[in-house]
mmCIF file of C-alpha atoms in Angstrom:
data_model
loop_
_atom_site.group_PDB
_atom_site.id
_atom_site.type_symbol
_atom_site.label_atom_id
_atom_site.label_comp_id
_atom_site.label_asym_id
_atom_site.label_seq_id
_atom_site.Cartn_x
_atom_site.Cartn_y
_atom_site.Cartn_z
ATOM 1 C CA UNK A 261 -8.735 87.468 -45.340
ATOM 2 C CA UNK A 262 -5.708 86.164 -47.425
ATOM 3 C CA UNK A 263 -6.354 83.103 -48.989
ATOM 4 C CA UNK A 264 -3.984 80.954 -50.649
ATOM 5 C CA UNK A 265 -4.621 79.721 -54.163
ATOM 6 C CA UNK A 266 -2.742 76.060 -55.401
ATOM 7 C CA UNK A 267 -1.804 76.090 -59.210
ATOM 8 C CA UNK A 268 0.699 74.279 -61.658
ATOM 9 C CA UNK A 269 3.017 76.647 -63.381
ATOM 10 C CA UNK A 270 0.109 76.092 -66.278
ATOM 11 C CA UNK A 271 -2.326 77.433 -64.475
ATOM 12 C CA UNK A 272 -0.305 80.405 -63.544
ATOM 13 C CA UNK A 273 0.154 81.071 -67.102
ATOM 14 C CA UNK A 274 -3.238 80.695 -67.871
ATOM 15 C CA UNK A 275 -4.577 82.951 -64.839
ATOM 16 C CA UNK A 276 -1.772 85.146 -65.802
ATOM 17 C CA UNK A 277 -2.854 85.141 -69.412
ATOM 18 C CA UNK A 278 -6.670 85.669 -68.414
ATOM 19 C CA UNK A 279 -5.369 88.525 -65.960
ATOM 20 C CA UNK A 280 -7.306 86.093 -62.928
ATOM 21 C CA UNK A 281 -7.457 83.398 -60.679
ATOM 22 C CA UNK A 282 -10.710 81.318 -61.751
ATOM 23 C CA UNK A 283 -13.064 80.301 -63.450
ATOM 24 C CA UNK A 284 -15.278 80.348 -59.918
ATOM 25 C CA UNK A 285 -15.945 78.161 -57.953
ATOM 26 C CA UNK A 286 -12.081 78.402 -57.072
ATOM 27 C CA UNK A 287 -10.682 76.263 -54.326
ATOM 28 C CA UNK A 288 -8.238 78.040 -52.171
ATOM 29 C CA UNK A 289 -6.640 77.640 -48.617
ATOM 30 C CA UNK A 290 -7.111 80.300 -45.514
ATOM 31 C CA UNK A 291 -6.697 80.306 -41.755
ATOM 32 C CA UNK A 292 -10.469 78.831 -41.109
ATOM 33 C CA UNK A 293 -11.624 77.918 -37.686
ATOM 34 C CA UNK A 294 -10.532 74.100 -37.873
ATOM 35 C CA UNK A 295 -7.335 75.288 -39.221
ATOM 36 C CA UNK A 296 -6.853 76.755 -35.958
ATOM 37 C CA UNK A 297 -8.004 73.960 -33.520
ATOM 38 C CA UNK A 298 -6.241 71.638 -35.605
ATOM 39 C CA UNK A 299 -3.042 73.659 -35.391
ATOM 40 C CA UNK A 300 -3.611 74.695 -31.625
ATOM 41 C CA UNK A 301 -1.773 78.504 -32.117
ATOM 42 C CA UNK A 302 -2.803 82.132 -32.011
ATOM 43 C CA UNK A 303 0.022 83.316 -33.674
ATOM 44 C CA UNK A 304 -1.403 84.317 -36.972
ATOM 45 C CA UNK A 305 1.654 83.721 -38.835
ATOM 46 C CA UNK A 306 2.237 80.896 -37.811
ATOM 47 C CA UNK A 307 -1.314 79.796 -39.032
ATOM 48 C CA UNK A 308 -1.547 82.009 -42.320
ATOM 49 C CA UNK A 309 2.288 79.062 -42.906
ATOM 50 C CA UNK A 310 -0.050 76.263 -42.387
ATOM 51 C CA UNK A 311 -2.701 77.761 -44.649
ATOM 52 C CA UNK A 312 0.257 78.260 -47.218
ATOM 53 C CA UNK A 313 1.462 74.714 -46.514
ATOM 54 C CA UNK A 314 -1.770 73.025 -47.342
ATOM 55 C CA UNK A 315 -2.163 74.999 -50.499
ATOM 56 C CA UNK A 316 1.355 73.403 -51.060
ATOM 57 C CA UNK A 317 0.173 70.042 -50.622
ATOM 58 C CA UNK A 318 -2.530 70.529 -52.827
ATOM 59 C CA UNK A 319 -0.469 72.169 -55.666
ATOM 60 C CA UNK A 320 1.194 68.615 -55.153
ATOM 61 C CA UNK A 321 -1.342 66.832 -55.897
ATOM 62 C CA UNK A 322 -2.257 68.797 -58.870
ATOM 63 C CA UNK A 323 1.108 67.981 -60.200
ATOM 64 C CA UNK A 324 0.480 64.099 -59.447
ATOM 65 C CA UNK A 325 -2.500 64.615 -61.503
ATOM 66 C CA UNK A 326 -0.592 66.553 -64.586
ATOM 67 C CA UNK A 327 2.110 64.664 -65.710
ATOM 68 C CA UNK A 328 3.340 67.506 -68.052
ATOM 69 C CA UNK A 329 3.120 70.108 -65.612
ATOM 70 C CA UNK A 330 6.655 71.347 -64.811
ATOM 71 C CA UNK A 331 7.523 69.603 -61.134
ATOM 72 C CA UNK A 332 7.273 72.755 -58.946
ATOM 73 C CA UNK A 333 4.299 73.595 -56.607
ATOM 74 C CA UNK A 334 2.821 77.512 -57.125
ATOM 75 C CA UNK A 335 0.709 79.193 -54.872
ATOM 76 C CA UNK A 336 -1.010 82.528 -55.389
ATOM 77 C CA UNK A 337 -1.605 84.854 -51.901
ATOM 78 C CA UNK A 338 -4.520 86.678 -52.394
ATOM 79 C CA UNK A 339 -6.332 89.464 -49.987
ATOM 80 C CA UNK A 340 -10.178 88.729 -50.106
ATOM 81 C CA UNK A 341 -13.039 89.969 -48.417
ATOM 82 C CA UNK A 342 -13.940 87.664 -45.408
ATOM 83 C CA UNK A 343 -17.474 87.337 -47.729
ATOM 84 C CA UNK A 344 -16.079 86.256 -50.936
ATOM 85 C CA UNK A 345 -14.587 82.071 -49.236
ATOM 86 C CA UNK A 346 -16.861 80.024 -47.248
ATOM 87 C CA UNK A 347 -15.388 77.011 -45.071
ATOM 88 C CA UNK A 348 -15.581 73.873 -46.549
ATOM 89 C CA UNK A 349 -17.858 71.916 -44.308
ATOM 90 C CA UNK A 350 -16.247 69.524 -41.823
ATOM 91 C CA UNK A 351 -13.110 69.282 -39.963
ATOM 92 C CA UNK A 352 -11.415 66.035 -41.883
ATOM 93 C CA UNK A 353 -7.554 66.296 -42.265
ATOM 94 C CA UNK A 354 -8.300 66.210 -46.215
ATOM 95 C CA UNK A 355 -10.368 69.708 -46.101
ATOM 96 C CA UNK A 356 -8.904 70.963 -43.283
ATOM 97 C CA UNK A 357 -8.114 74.778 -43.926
ATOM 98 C CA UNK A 358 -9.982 74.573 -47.457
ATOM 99 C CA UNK A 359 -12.508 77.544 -48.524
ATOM 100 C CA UNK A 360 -14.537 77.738 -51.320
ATOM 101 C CA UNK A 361 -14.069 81.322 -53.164
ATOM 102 C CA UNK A 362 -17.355 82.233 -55.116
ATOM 103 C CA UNK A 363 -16.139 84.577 -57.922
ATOM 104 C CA UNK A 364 -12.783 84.562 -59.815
ATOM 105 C CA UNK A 365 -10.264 86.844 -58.485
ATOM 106 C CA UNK A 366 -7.872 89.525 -60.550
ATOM 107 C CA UNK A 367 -4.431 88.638 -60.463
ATOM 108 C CA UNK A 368 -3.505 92.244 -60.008
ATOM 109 C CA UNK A 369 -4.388 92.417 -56.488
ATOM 110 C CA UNK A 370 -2.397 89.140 -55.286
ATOM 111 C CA UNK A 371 -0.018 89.648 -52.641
ATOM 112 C CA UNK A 372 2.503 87.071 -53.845
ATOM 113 C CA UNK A 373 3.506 84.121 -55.869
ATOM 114 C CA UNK A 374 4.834 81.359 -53.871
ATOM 115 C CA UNK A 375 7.184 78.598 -56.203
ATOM 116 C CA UNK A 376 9.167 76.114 -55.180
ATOM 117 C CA UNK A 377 13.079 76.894 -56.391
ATOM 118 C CA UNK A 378 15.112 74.714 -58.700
ATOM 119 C CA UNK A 379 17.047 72.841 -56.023
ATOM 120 C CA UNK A 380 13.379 71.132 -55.140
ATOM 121 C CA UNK A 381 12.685 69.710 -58.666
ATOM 122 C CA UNK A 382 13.809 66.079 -57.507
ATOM 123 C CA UNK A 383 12.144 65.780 -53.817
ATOM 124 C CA UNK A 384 9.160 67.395 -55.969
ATOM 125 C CA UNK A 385 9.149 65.234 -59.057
ATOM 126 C CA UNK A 386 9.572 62.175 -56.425
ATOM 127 C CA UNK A 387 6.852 62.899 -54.267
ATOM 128 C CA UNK A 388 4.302 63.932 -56.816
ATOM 129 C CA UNK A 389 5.332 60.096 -58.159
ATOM 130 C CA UNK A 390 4.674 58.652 -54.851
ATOM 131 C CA UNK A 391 1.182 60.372 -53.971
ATOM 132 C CA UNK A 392 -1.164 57.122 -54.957
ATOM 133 C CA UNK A 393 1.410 54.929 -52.527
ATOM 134 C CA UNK A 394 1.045 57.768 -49.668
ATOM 135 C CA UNK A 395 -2.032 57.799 -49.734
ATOM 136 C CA UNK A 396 -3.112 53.707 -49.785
ATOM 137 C CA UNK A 397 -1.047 53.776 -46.632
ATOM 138 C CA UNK A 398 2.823 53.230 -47.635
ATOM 139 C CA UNK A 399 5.008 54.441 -45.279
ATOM 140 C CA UNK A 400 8.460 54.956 -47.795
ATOM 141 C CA UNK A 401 6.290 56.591 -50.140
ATOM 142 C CA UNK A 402 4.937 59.358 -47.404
ATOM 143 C CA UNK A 403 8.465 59.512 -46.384
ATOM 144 C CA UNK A 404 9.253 60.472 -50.170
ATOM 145 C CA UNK A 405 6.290 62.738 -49.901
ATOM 146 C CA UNK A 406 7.345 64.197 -46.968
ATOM 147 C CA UNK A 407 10.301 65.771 -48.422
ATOM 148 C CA UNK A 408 8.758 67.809 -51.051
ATOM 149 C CA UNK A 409 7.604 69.479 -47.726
ATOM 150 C CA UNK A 410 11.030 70.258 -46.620
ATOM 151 C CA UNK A 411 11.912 73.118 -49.053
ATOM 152 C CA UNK A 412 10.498 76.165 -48.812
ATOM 153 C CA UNK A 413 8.303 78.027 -51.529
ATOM 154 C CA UNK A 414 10.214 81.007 -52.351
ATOM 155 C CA UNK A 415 8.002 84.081 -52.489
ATOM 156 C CA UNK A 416 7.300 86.492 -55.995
ATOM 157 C CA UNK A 417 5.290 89.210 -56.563
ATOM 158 C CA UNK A 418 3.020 89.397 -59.371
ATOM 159 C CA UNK A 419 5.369 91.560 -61.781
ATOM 160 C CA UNK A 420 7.368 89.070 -61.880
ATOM 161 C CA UNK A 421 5.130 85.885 -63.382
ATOM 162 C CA UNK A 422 6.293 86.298 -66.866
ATOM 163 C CA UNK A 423 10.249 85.351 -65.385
ATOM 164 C CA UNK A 424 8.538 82.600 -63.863
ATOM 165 C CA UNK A 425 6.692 80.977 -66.806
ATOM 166 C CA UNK A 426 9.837 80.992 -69.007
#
């Protein structure tokens, strides 16, 4: 099962520095069964890019919640036994697609590194800002949210993390 971790570029360097994703319990994102009612597809890629995209959101709001974190969601793809994540319980928009993974995981074997490029810094920065607002119920500021969502994460592989943490 590939399961999609949120970090800050912080936490990258620390899970790079450590040489894993952790300490356990680690929350991570994955195509679950509500992920797939909610979403309505069979097309597995299509589902494994909503998986990524609400690691994405997440990453977001770990951002909101670091204000010296560098303004750029990060995203570690990792390949995991279907054993190692349980489902978080409950189908809620807030948990949807959410797993629990039980034991830290080696960077090594992740499949990617998913960042958000330079041009995103502002709709990032922005959006990270207007999170609280969002989330009370104010329209502009989901708007504003919204449009971190509009750029793509560009994808990495693990050899190159140390370029990224410079």
């Amino acid at each position: 099962m590939r399961v999609y971790v949120p970090l800050t570029l912080p936490g990258l360097a620390e899970a790079h520095k450590a040489g894993e994703l952790g300490p356990a319990p680690l929350r991570a994102y994955a195509v679950t069964p509500g992920l797939r009612e909610w979403y309505v597809s069979d097309d597995l890629e299509e589902l494994e890019y909503a998986a990524l995209g609400r690691a994405a959101a997440a990453s977001l709001r770990m951002l909101a919640a670091d204000a010296d974190a560098p303004r750029k969601r990060v995203v570690v793809a990792v390949d995991v036994d279907d054993k190692a994540a349980s489902s978080t319980p409950g189908v809620d928009e807030a948990t949807l697609g959410q797993v629990t993974l039980a034991a830290a995981v080696r960077l090594s074997v992740a499949a990617a590194v998913h960042v958000d490029a330079d041009d995103a810094l502002g709709d990032v920065t922005a959006a990270a800002g207007a999170l609280e607002a969002a989330d009370a119920g104010d329209d502009d500021a989901q708007f504003t949210v919204d449009g971190a969502e509009d750029h793509e994460l560009l994808w990495f592989g693990v050899q190159e993390i140390p370029g990224l943490l410079k």
